[in-house]
Structure formats: C-alpha cells, structure tokens
Tab-separated table of C-alpha atoms in Angstrom:
chain	number	residue	atom	x	y	z
A	1	ASN	CA	8.417	-2.261	-17.501
A	2	ALA	CA	7.576	-4.904	-15.085
A	3	GLY	CA	7.735	-3.376	-12.089
A	4	VAL	CA	6.787	-5.510	-9.075
A	5	THR	CA	5.490	-8.998	-10.898
A	6	GLN	CA	3.676	-11.763	-8.219
A	7	THR	CA	2.636	-14.916	-8.321
A	8	PRO	CA	-0.286	-16.496	-9.196
A	9	LYS	CA	-2.149	-14.303	-9.114
A	10	PHE	CA	-5.074	-16.375	-7.694
A	11	GLN	CA	-5.448	-19.413	-5.541
A	12	VAL	CA	-7.107	-21.219	-3.161
A	13	LEU	CA	-5.969	-23.648	-0.848
A	14	LYS	CA	-6.974	-26.578	1.920
A	15	THR	CA	-6.433	-26.024	5.835
A	16	GLY	CA	-3.228	-27.404	6.240
A	17	GLN	CA	-2.071	-26.976	2.219
A	18	SER	CA	1.115	-25.167	1.856
A	19	MET	CA	1.825	-22.656	-0.660
A	20	THR	CA	4.156	-20.212	-1.703
A	21	LEU	CA	3.897	-16.693	-3.655
A	22	GLN	CA	6.604	-15.424	-5.428
A	23	CYS	CA	7.804	-11.562	-6.012
A	24	ALA	CA	10.231	-10.128	-7.784
A	25	GLN	CA	11.525	-6.784	-9.079
A	26	ASP	CA	13.318	-5.540	-12.132
A	27	MET	CA	13.788	-2.262	-10.661
A	28	ASN	CA	17.300	-2.904	-8.980
A	29	HIS	CA	15.643	-2.190	-5.580
A	30	ASN	CA	17.006	-2.693	-2.726
A	31	SER	CA	14.010	-3.190	0.215
A	32	MET	CA	11.131	-4.980	-0.523
A	33	TYR	CA	7.778	-5.779	1.913
A	34	TRP	CA	4.653	-8.556	2.162
A	35	TYR	CA	1.633	-7.027	2.478
A	36	ARG	CA	-1.948	-8.494	3.360
A	37	GLN	CA	-5.049	-6.275	2.952
A	38	ASP	CA	-8.194	-7.073	4.575
A	39	PRO	CA	-11.593	-4.694	4.113
A	40	GLY	CA	-12.086	-2.231	6.058
A	41	MET	CA	-8.257	-2.028	7.270
A	42	GLY	CA	-5.906	-0.884	4.714
A	43	LEU	CA	-2.476	-2.737	4.544
A	44	ARG	CA	-0.763	-4.616	7.038
A	45	LEU	CA	2.623	-5.219	7.085
A	46	ILE	CA	3.814	-8.818	7.057
A	47	TYR	CA	7.521	-9.514	6.510
A	48	TYR	CA	10.332	-6.798	4.966
A	49	SER	CA	13.582	-6.993	4.000
A	50	ALA	CA	15.614	-4.094	4.053
A	51	SER	CA	18.229	-5.963	1.819
A	52	GLU	CA	19.996	-8.905	0.119
A	53	GLY	CA	19.918	-11.192	2.551
A	54	THR	CA	18.347	-10.050	5.678
A	55	THR	CA	14.760	-9.884	6.827
A	56	ASP	CA	12.536	-9.236	9.501
A	57	LYS	CA	8.965	-9.229	10.330
A	58	GLY	CA	6.068	-7.299	10.960
A	59	GLU	CA	2.858	-5.892	12.457
A	60	VAL	CA	1.553	-9.639	10.753
A	61	PRO	CA	3.870	-12.030	10.416
A	62	ASN	CA	2.348	-15.411	12.665
A	63	GLY	CA	1.463	-18.509	10.305
A	64	TYR	CA	4.259	-17.418	7.255
A	65	ASN	CA	7.509	-16.979	6.193
A	66	VAL	CA	10.300	-15.376	3.300
A	67	SER	CA	12.910	-15.969	2.078
A	68	ARG	CA	14.922	-13.296	-0.013
A	69	LEU	CA	16.122	-15.563	-2.348
A	70	ASN	CA	18.506	-12.563	-3.842
A	71	LYS	CA	18.458	-8.395	-5.181
A	72	ARG	CA	15.225	-9.499	-6.924
A	73	GLU	CA	13.195	-12.347	-5.279
A	74	PHE	CA	11.525	-12.267	-2.373
A	75	SER	CA	9.268	-14.692	-1.226
A	76	LEU	CA	6.169	-15.270	1.112
A	77	ARG	CA	5.357	-19.352	2.325
A	78	LEU	CA	2.651	-20.293	4.070
A	79	GLU	CA	3.038	-23.337	6.192
A	80	SER	CA	0.090	-24.915	7.455
A	81	ALA	CA	-2.928	-22.602	5.782
A	82	ALA	CA	-5.588	-21.149	7.650
A	83	PRO	CA	-8.841	-19.539	6.980
A	84	SER	CA	-7.127	-16.743	8.395
A	85	GLN	CA	-5.308	-16.233	6.238
A	86	THR	CA	-7.671	-15.680	3.666
A	87	SER	CA	-6.632	-12.029	2.061
A	88	VAL	CA	-5.336	-10.144	-0.913
A	89	TYR	CA	-1.564	-10.162	0.055
A	90	PHE	CA	0.676	-7.770	-2.142
A	91	CYS	CA	4.443	-7.721	-3.008
A	92	ALA	CA	6.333	-4.042	-2.625
A	93	SER	CA	9.630	-3.017	-3.566
A	94	SER	CA	11.763	0.423	-2.666
A	95	THR	CA	15.024	1.711	-3.172
A	96	GLY	CA	15.920	1.860	0.278
A	97	THR	CA	13.837	1.600	3.984
A	98	SER	CA	14.545	5.312	5.028
A	99	ILE	CA	11.199	6.947	6.415
A	100	SER	CA	12.934	9.841	3.602
A	101	GLY	CA	10.246	9.343	1.085
A	102	ASN	CA	11.287	6.440	-0.215
A	103	THR	CA	8.157	5.277	-2.709
A	104	ILE	CA	7.322	2.167	-2.628
A	105	TYR	CA	6.067	0.047	-5.115
A	106	PHE	CA	3.464	-3.083	-5.402
A	107	GLY	CA	2.806	-5.895	-6.757
A	108	GLU	CA	-0.191	-6.290	-8.619
A	109	GLY	CA	-1.643	-8.555	-6.047
A	110	SER	CA	-1.945	-12.835	-4.944
A	111	TRP	CA	-5.976	-13.139	-4.147
A	112	LEU	CA	-6.218	-16.067	-1.446
A	113	THR	CA	-8.973	-18.586	-0.325
A	114	VAL	CA	-8.535	-20.310	2.076
A	115	VAL	CA	-11.090	-23.399	2.140
B	1	ALA	CA	3.782	6.437	17.039
B	2	GLN	CA	2.030	7.625	13.700
B	3	SER	CA	-1.283	7.051	12.064
B	4	VAL	CA	-4.032	7.927	10.044
B	5	THR	CA	-7.718	8.336	9.686
B	6	GLN	CA	-9.673	8.754	6.476
B	7	LEU	CA	-12.287	10.866	7.488
B	8	ASP	CA	-15.206	9.364	4.866
B	9	SER	CA	-15.638	5.836	3.960
B	10	HIS	CA	-17.745	6.457	0.715
B	11	VAL	CA	-17.840	9.572	-1.589
B	12	SER	CA	-20.163	9.954	-3.811
B	13	VAL	CA	-20.151	11.899	-7.024
B	14	SER	CA	-20.921	13.402	-10.150
B	15	GLU	CA	-19.095	13.320	-12.914
B	16	GLY	CA	-17.473	16.243	-13.701
B	17	THR	CA	-18.229	17.667	-10.147
B	18	PRO	CA	-15.140	17.963	-7.069
B	19	VAL	CA	-13.812	15.181	-5.851
B	20	LEU	CA	-12.921	15.801	-1.950
B	21	LEU	CA	-10.852	12.492	-0.307
B	22	ARG	CA	-9.919	13.557	3.706
B	23	CYS	CA	-7.040	12.641	5.219
B	24	ASN	CA	-6.121	13.263	9.140
B	25	TYR	CA	-2.748	12.316	10.797
B	26	SER	CA	-0.679	12.078	13.560
B	27	SER	CA	2.865	12.218	13.709
B	28	SER	CA	5.278	13.079	16.289
B	29	TYR	CA	7.774	14.563	13.876
B	30	SER	CA	7.710	15.869	10.238
B	31	PRO	CA	6.234	12.557	8.139
B	32	SER	CA	5.846	11.551	5.342
B	33	LEU	CA	2.478	11.150	3.083
B	34	PHE	CA	1.023	9.085	-0.107
B	35	TRP	CA	-1.766	9.062	-1.295
B	36	TYR	CA	-2.163	5.837	-3.458
B	37	VAL	CA	-5.514	4.222	-6.343
B	38	GLN	CA	-6.469	1.105	-6.472
B	39	HIS	CA	-8.600	-0.183	-8.982
B	40	PRO	CA	-10.210	-3.468	-8.893
B	41	ASN	CA	-8.378	-6.714	-8.658
B	42	LYS	CA	-5.713	-4.492	-9.232
B	43	GLY	CA	-2.547	-3.335	-7.852
B	44	LEU	CA	-1.810	0.144	-5.150
B	45	GLN	CA	-0.443	3.106	-8.243
B	46	LEU	CA	0.915	5.979	-6.137
B	47	LEU	CA	-1.390	9.419	-6.893
B	48	LEU	CA	1.546	11.789	-4.758
B	49	LYS	CA	3.652	12.026	-2.432
B	50	TYR	CA	4.533	15.069	0.288
B	51	THR	CA	7.996	15.111	1.758
B	52	SER	CA	8.784	18.376	3.354
B	53	ALA	CA	8.883	20.423	0.160
B	54	ALA	CA	6.140	21.894	-0.980
B	55	THR	CA	2.571	21.686	0.609
B	56	LEU	CA	1.044	21.791	-2.705
B	57	VAL	CA	2.368	18.820	-3.781
B	58	LYS	CA	0.391	17.820	-7.896
B	59	GLY	CA	0.448	13.726	-9.119
B	60	ILE	CA	-0.844	12.426	-11.804
B	61	ASN	CA	-4.460	12.283	-13.463
B	62	GLY	CA	-5.562	15.681	-12.011
B	63	PHE	CA	-4.740	14.700	-8.407
B	64	GLU	CA	-3.562	17.277	-5.875
B	65	ALA	CA	-3.245	17.639	-2.572
B	66	GLU	CA	-2.020	20.122	0.096
B	67	PHE	CA	-0.127	19.547	3.358
B	68	LYS	CA	-1.937	21.666	6.179
B	69	LYS	CA	0.490	21.179	9.074
B	70	SER	CA	-1.476	22.908	11.148
B	71	GLU	CA	-4.790	20.656	10.829
B	72	THR	CA	-2.566	17.112	10.114
B	73	SER	CA	-4.163	17.773	6.787
B	74	PHE	CA	-3.130	15.983	3.752
B	75	HIS	CA	-7.108	15.905	1.599
B	76	LEU	CA	-6.830	14.667	-2.287
B	77	THR	CA	-8.458	16.822	-4.836
B	78	LYS	CA	-9.308	17.073	-8.081
B	79	PRO	CA	-10.756	20.048	-10.040
B	80	SER	CA	-13.575	17.438	-11.652
B	81	ALA	CA	-14.318	13.832	-11.762
B	82	HIS	CA	-13.826	11.478	-14.400
B	83	MET	CA	-15.595	8.617	-14.446
B	84	SER	CA	-12.046	6.258	-14.198
B	85	ASP	CA	-11.320	7.714	-11.143
B	86	ALA	CA	-14.059	5.294	-9.187
B	87	ALA	CA	-11.579	3.477	-7.331
B	88	GLU	CA	-10.697	2.732	-3.722
B	89	TYR	CA	-7.909	5.327	-2.494
B	90	PHE	CA	-5.722	5.182	0.556
B	91	CYS	CA	-3.443	7.761	2.575
B	92	VAL	CA	-0.812	7.157	3.828
B	93	VAL	CA	1.764	8.186	6.393
B	94	THR	CA	5.285	6.723	7.287
B	95	ASP	CA	6.603	5.657	10.206
B	96	GLN	CA	10.248	4.574	11.133
B	97	GLY	CA	9.742	0.532	12.967
B	98	SER	CA	11.071	-1.454	14.755
B	99	GLY	CA	14.179	-2.472	12.700
B	100	GLY	CA	14.393	1.470	11.234
B	101	TYR	CA	12.399	0.838	7.820
B	102	ASN	CA	10.092	2.532	5.936
B	103	LYS	CA	7.295	2.234	7.710
B	104	LEU	CA	4.196	2.306	5.779
B	105	ILE	CA	0.542	2.829	7.739
B	106	PHE	CA	-2.383	2.879	5.531
B	107	GLY	CA	-5.962	4.468	6.183
B	108	ALA	CA	-8.900	2.498	5.976
B	109	GLY	CA	-9.402	3.309	2.538
B	110	THR	CA	-12.341	6.092	0.870
B	111	ARG	CA	-14.662	4.629	-1.937
B	112	LEU	CA	-15.148	6.929	-4.604
B	113	ALA	CA	-17.800	6.218	-7.013
B	114	VAL	CA	-18.649	8.622	-9.460
B	115	HIS	CA	-21.612	8.411	-11.608
B	116	PRO	CA	-22.728	9.736	-15.017
C-alpha cells in the first residue's frame, strides 16, 4: 500500500534556483493538496486540485505553481526559491473536497532548505 | 470561519499513565474534526475522526476523543501511555474554502513526551 508518495524527501536549493516536488497517489482519489509545515503553525494549504484538470490557490500560494498532470499526479514547482520557502512540504489526497468528513491522507513529507 | 486551539504545546507523561491532549474549536456549523499524529520525520497519520455520528470516537492505538458541542471541545485521550506514543499531535477541523473544497484548519500541535 503505497498511498501518497512524494519525491524528493530532502533537497537543498540555492536562492533563485527552481525545482519541482512530485507527488503521486494510488488510491484513485479525486482531490489532491499541497501543504507546507512550519514550526508552531501547523499545516497551511498552498494549492489544491479538486479534480483532474482543476487547480486552485490555498492560503499561501505566492511563489508556487502546481500542475495536476493526471488523476494520480500533482506537482508543486518553485520557480525562484527564496529562504522563506524553507519548510516541510506535504502532499495529500482525498476522495473529494466536500466537508462531509472526507479523510485526507498525507505523504511522508519533503524537507526543503533554501540557502 | 473555523478555528482550532490546542491548549498545550507540550505534554509530558510517564509510561503507563493516562494521556489528555486538549483541543477547542470554533465553528458556525457542525464541523468534522480529526486528530492526526506525526512521528519525527514522518508524515501525518489519521488517528480518528468525528463526522456527526457518535460523540465518542475510537481511533487507532487505543486513542479516543469525545466531541462536546456545549464546550466546543474535542479532547484526545488514552488510558495508558506507551513509549511509542511520543510524537506531535494535531487537532484539525474542516472548513469550506471559497471554492467549496474541504479545507482543513490545523491546530499548532501538541508535542507528547513519554518518560519511562
């Protein structure tokens, strides 16, 4: 049971470099999400995709772009990395986006450091 | 808008003693509530969820939580702590984002330490 798989797990970037975080889920979920986790702040939503072919901004989208490549895959791109983007990034998925109690499943995280 | 407050940033217990992690929420409607656990350098694992069925919710690893609407609380408990319970715990409430999506509002987390 792979669930939600993210790559890479660890990455160090220089300021101004670009990179893409990859995410794939094998649970046939419609909705996928990218969160960042910072100390003392819980998780904050960057972008989400309610279904294949759609993407929308979350709470903290600035400096990021996303692509919902197909139903399984949802990537997060940093076009020009900044030290403020040093964080732990989590990809997640759920069966849908309604607030009827759909459970969200998380990947194991990607630790990104921007120097 | 929904919000969630975890009342303790750190909780320390001895192995074999009860665990209580406190969570209060604010909601303009009946929310869905979750507890997630995060072990060091790992992702978040769902412990349990409340979705307007029974107010006492049982989860994995012996944890349970009680939804108390009058107190707007959803505290997490376990009768007897185990060393493997040492982790960070997040209380989460759902909200409806502007696009109708299932927005999760996370508490700041409670770090549980378990001593021998």
